[in-house]
Coordinates of C-alpha atoms and ligand atoms in Angstrom, one line a residue:
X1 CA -50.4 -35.5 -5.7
X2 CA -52.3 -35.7 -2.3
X3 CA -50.2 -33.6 0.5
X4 CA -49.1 -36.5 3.1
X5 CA -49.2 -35.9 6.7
X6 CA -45.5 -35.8 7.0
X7 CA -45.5 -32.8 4.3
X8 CA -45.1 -29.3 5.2
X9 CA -48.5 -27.7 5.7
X10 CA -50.6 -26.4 2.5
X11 CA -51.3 -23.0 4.8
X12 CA -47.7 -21.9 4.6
X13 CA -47.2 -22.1 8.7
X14 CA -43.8 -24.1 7.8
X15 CA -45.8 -27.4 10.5
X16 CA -45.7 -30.8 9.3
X17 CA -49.5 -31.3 7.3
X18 CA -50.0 -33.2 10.8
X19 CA -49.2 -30.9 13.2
X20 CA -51.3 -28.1 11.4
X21 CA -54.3 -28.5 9.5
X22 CA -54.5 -32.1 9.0
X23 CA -54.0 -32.9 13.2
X24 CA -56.2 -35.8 13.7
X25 CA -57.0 -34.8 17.1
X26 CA -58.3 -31.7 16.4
X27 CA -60.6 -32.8 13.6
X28 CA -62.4 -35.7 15.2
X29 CA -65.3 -35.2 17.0
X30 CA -67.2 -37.4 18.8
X31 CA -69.7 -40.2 16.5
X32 CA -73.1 -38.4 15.6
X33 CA -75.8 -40.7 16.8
X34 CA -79.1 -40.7 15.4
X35 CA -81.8 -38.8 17.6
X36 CA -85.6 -38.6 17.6
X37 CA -86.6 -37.5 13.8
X38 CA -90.4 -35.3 14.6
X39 CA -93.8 -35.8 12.5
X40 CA -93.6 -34.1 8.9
X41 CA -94.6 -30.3 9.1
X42 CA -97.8 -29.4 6.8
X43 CA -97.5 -27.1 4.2
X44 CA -100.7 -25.0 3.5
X45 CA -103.1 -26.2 0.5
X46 CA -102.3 -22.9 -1.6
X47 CA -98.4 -23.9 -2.2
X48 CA -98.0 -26.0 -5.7
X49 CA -96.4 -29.4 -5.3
X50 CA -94.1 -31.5 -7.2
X51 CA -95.7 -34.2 -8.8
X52 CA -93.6 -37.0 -6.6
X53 CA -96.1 -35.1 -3.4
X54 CA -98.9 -35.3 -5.4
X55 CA -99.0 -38.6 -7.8
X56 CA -96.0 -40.5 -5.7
X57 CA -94.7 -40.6 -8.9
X58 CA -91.7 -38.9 -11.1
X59 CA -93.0 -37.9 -14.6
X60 CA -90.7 -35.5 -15.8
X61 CA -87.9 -36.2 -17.7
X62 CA -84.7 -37.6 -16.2
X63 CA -82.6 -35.7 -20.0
X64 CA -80.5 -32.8 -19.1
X65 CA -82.7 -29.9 -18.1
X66 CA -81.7 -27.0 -20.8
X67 CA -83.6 -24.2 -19.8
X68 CA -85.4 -21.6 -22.6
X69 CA -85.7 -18.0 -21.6
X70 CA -88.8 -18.7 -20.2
X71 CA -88.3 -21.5 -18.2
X72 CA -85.0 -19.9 -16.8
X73 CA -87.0 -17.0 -15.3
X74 CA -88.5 -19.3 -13.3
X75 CA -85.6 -21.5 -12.4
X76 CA -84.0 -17.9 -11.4
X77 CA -86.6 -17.5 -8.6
X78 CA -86.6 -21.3 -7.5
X79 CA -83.0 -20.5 -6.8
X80 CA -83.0 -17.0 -5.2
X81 CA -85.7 -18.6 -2.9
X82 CA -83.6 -21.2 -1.9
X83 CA -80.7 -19.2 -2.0
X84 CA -82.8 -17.0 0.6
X85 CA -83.6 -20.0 2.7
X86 CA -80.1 -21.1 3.2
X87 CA -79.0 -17.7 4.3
X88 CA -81.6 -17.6 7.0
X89 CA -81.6 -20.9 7.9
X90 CA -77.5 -20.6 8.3
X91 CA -78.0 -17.6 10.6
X92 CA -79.7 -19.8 13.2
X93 CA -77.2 -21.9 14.1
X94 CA -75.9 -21.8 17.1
X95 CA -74.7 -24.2 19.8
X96 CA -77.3 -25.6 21.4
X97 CA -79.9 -25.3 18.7
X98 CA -81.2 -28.8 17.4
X99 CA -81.0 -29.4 13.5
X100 CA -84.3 -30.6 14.2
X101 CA -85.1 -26.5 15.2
X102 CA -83.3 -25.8 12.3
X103 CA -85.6 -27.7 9.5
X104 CA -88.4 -25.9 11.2
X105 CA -86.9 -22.7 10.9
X106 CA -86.3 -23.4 7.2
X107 CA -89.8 -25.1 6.5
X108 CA -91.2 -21.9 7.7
X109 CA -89.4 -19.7 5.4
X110 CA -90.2 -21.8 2.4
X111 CA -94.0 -21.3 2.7
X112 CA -93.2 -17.5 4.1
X113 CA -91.6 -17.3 0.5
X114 CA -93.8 -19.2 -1.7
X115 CA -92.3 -22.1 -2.2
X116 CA -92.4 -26.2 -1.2
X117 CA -89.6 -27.5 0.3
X118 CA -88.5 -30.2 -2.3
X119 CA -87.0 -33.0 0.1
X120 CA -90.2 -33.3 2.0
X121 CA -92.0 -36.7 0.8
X122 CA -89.5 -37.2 -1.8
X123 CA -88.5 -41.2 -2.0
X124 CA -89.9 -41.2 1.9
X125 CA -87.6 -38.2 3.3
X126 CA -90.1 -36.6 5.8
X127 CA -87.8 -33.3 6.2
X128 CA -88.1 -29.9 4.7
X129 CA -83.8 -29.9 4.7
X130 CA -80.6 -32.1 5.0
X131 CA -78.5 -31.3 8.0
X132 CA -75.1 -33.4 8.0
X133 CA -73.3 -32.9 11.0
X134 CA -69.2 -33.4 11.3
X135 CA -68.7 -37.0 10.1
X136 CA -71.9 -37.3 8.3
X137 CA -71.1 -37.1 4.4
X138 CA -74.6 -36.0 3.4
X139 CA -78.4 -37.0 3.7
X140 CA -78.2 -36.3 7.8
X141 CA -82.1 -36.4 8.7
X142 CA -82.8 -33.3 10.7
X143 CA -83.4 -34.4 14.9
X144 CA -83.4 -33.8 18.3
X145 CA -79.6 -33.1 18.8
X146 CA -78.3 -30.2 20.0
X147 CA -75.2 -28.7 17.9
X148 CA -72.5 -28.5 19.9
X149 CA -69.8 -26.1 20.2
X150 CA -67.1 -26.6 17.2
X151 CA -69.2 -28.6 15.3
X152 CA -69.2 -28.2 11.5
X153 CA -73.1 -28.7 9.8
X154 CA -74.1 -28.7 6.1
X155 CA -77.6 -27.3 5.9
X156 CA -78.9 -29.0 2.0
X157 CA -81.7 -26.6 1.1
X158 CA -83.6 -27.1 -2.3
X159 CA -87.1 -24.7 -3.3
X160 CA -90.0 -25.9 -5.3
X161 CA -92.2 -23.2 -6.4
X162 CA -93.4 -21.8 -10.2
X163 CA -92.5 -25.7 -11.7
X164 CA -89.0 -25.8 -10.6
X165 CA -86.6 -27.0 -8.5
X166 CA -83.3 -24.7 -6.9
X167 CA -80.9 -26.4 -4.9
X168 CA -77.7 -25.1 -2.5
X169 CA -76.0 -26.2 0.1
X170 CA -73.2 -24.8 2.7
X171 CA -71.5 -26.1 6.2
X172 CA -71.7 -23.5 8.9
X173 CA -69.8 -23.4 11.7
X174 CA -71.1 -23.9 14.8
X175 CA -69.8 -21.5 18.1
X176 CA -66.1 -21.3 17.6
X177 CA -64.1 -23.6 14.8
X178 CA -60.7 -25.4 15.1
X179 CA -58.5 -23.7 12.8
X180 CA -58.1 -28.1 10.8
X181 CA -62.0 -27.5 10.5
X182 CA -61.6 -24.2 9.4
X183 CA -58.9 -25.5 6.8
X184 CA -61.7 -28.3 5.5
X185 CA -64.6 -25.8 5.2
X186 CA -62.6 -23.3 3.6
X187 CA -60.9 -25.5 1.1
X188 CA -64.8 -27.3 0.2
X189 CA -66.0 -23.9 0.1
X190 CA -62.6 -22.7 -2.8
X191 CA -63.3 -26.2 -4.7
X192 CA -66.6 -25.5 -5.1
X193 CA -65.7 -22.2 -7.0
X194 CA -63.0 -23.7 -8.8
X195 CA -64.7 -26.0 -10.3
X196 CA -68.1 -23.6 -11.4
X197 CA -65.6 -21.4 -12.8
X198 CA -64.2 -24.2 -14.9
X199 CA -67.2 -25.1 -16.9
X200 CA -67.3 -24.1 -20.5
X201 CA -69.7 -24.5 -23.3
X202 CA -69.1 -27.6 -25.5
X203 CA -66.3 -28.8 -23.2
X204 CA -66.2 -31.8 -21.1
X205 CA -68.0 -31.8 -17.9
X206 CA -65.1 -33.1 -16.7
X207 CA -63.4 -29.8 -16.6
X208 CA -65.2 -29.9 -12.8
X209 CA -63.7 -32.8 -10.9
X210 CA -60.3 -32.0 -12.9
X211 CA -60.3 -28.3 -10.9
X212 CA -61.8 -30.1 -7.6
X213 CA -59.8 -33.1 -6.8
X214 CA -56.0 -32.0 -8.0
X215 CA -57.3 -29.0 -5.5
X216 CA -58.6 -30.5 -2.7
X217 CA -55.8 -33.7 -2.9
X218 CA -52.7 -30.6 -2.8
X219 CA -54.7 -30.2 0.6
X220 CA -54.7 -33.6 1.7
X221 CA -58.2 -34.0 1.6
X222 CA -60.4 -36.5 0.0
X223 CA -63.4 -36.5 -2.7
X224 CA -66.1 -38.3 -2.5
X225 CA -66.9 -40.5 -5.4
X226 CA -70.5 -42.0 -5.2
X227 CA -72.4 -38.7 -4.7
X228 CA -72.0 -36.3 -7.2
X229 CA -74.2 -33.2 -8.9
X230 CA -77.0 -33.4 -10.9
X231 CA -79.3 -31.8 -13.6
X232 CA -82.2 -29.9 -12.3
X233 CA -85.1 -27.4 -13.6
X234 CA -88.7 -28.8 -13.9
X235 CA -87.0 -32.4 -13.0
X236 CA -85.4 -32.3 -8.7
X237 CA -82.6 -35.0 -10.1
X238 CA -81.9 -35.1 -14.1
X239 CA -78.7 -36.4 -15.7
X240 CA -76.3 -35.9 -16.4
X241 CA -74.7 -37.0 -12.9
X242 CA -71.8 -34.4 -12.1
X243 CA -68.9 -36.2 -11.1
X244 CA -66.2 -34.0 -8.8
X245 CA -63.2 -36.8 -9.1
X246 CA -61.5 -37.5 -12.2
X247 CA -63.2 -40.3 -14.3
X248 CA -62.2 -40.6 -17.7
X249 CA -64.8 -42.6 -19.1
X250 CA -67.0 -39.6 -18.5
X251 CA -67.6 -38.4 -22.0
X252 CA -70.4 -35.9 -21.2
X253 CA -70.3 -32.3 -23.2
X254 CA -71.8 -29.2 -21.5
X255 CA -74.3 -27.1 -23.5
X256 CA -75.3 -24.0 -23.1
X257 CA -78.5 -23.6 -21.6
X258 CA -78.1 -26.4 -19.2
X259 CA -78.8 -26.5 -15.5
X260 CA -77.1 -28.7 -12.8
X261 CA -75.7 -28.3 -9.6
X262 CA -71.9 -28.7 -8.6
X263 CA -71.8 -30.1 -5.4
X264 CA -68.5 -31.6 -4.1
X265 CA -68.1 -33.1 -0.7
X266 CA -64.4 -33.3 0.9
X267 CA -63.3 -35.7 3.1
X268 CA -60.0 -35.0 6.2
X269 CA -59.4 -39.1 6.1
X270 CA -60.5 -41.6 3.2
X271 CA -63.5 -40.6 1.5
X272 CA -65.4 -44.4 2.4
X273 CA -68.4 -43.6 4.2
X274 CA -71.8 -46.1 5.3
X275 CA -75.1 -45.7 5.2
X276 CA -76.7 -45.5 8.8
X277 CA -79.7 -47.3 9.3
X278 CA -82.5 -45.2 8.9
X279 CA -81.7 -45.4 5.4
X280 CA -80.5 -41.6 4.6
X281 CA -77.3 -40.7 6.8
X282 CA -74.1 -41.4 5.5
X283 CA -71.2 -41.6 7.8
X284 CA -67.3 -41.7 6.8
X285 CA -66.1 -44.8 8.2
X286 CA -63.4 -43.5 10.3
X287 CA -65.8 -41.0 11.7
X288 CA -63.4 -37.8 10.1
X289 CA -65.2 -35.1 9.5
X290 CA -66.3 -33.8 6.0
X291 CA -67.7 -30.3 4.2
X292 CA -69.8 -30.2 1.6
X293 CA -70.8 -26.9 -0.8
X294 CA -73.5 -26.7 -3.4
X295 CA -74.9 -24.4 -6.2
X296 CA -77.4 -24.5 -9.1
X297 CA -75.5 -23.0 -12.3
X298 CA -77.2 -22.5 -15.7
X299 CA -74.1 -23.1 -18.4
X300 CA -73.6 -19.5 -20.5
X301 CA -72.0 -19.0 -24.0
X302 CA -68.9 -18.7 -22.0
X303 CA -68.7 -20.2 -19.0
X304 CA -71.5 -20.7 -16.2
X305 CA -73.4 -18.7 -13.9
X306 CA -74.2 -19.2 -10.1
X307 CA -78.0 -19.1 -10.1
X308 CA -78.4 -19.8 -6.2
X309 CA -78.0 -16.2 -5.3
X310 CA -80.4 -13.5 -4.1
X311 CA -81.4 -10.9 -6.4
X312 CA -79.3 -8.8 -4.5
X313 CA -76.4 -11.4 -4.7
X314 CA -75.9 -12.5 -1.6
X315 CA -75.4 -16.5 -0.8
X316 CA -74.3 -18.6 2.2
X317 CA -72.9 -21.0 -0.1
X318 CA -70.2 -19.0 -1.6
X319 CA -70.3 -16.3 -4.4
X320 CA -68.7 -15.6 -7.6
X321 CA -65.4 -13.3 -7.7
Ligands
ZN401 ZN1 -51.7 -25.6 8.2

């Protein structure tokens, strides 16, 4: 049942949902606009490069990516380095900074680490990472404007390096948060969790969206439908597509051994959003604002493991127990 706005708060403050964490006014911010998007950044000769960079074209296989011991030790790195990435990147932002600052940050700590920054040239994206400010869903094109203070901005970070792709994500706060944007980062942040620790081998995938949306609904938030998670390893975007709302004609069985990312993004009004035209951003059409976690997991014999971590365990995304 999704919490109306008349309903007593999920936090437990005893407020009507609108007078606490779902108070309009302190959740909408004003429209991004688009800024000035800068050149492509090089990346030195010596990095490998997927073969989209090179060719222009995909040739490995869209099937689920099911990993073998060897191909998982390097899947393990892809994803510590982009777990790495995120975690610096994150630490930069501030107000003021530009997201556009932000993608140079990161684009230098790929090649620092090793790796190629996997959004850059693919399908025509010329950045090195995804920065979706407040209203933007996802896909925000990294530019010349300057985060401001109580902004919210998802930072979509995904490493190329030893033949394989490791993709996370996380909204950072930006100077000091509004206790309803506090309430939609936290909850996108839980129902991100919730639904990795609901995968189990030979079980429907949809064990996900059924521990995301009941979750995030009870909340009175919203789940995007059209963008889900995907498979990954040697291929950036493999099947299966990882739904995080309920769809029963989703009949696909989790195996052990395979890789994909659970992603959700969470609306604070009606998850409907538009595509801006430079062909990437997508905005929520009431311009509400909206969170968005994600991790790489590699499905065990019981349950799954978050491989976007350090080899110390540290993420920005959000970590396990
Ligand atoms: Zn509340």
């Amino acid at each position: 049942m999704k919490l109306k706005s008349n309903d007593p708060c999920w936090c437990g403050s005893g407020a009507k949902h609108k007078r606490c964490h779902g108070d309009r006014h302190a959740l909408l911010r004003p429209p991004v606009r688009l800024g000035r998007v800068s050149a492509p950044r090089p990346v030195p000769d010596a990095i490998p490069r997927p073969d989209y960079v090179t060719t222009g074209v995909i040739s490995t296989p869209r099937t689920p990516q099911i990993q073998d011991p060897e191909s998982l030790i390097r899947l393990r790195r892809a994803c510590a380095v982009a777990a790495e990435v995120l975690i610096r990147t994150g630490e930069q932002v501030d107000v003021g900074r530009t997201t556009d600052e932000l993608d140079a940050f990161a684009h230098d700590t790929y090649i620092e680490l090793g790796a190629y920054p996997s959004d850059l040239h693919y399908r025509g994206y010329t950045k090195s990472v995804c920065t979706s400010v407040n209203g933007v869903v996802c896909h925000g094109i990294p530019d010349d404007r300057p985060l401001e203070d109580g902004d919210i901005v998802n930072i979509d970070v995904t490493a190329y390096i030893d033949g394989m792709h490791g993709d996370t994500s996380a909204t950072f706060h930006v100077g000091t948060p509004s206790a309803a944007l506090a309430g939609l980062v936290d909850t996108t942040r839980e129902a991100t969790l919730r639904g990795i620790a609901a995968i189990r081998p030979f079980e429907p995938l949809q064990r996900i969206a059924e521990a995301i949306e009941p979750f995030a609904e009870s909340r009175g938030y919203s789940v995007v439908r059209e963008y889900g998670g995907h498979g990954i390893g040697v291929t950036f975007h493999a099947d299966p597509h990882v739904n995080h709302h309920i769809d029963r004609r989703d009949d696909v069985i989790v195996l052990p051994g395979m890789t994909f990312t659970v992603e959700p993004m969470l609306t604070s009004g009606p998850a409907t959003f538009h595509q801006a035209a430079d062909g990437w951003t997508e905005h929520t059409d009431d311009n509400r604002p909206s969170a968005q976690f994600e991790h790489t997991v590699l499905v065990t014999d019981s349950g799954a493991e978050i491989l976007t971590i350090t080899d110390d365990g540290r993420s920005a995304a959000a970590r396990v127990g």
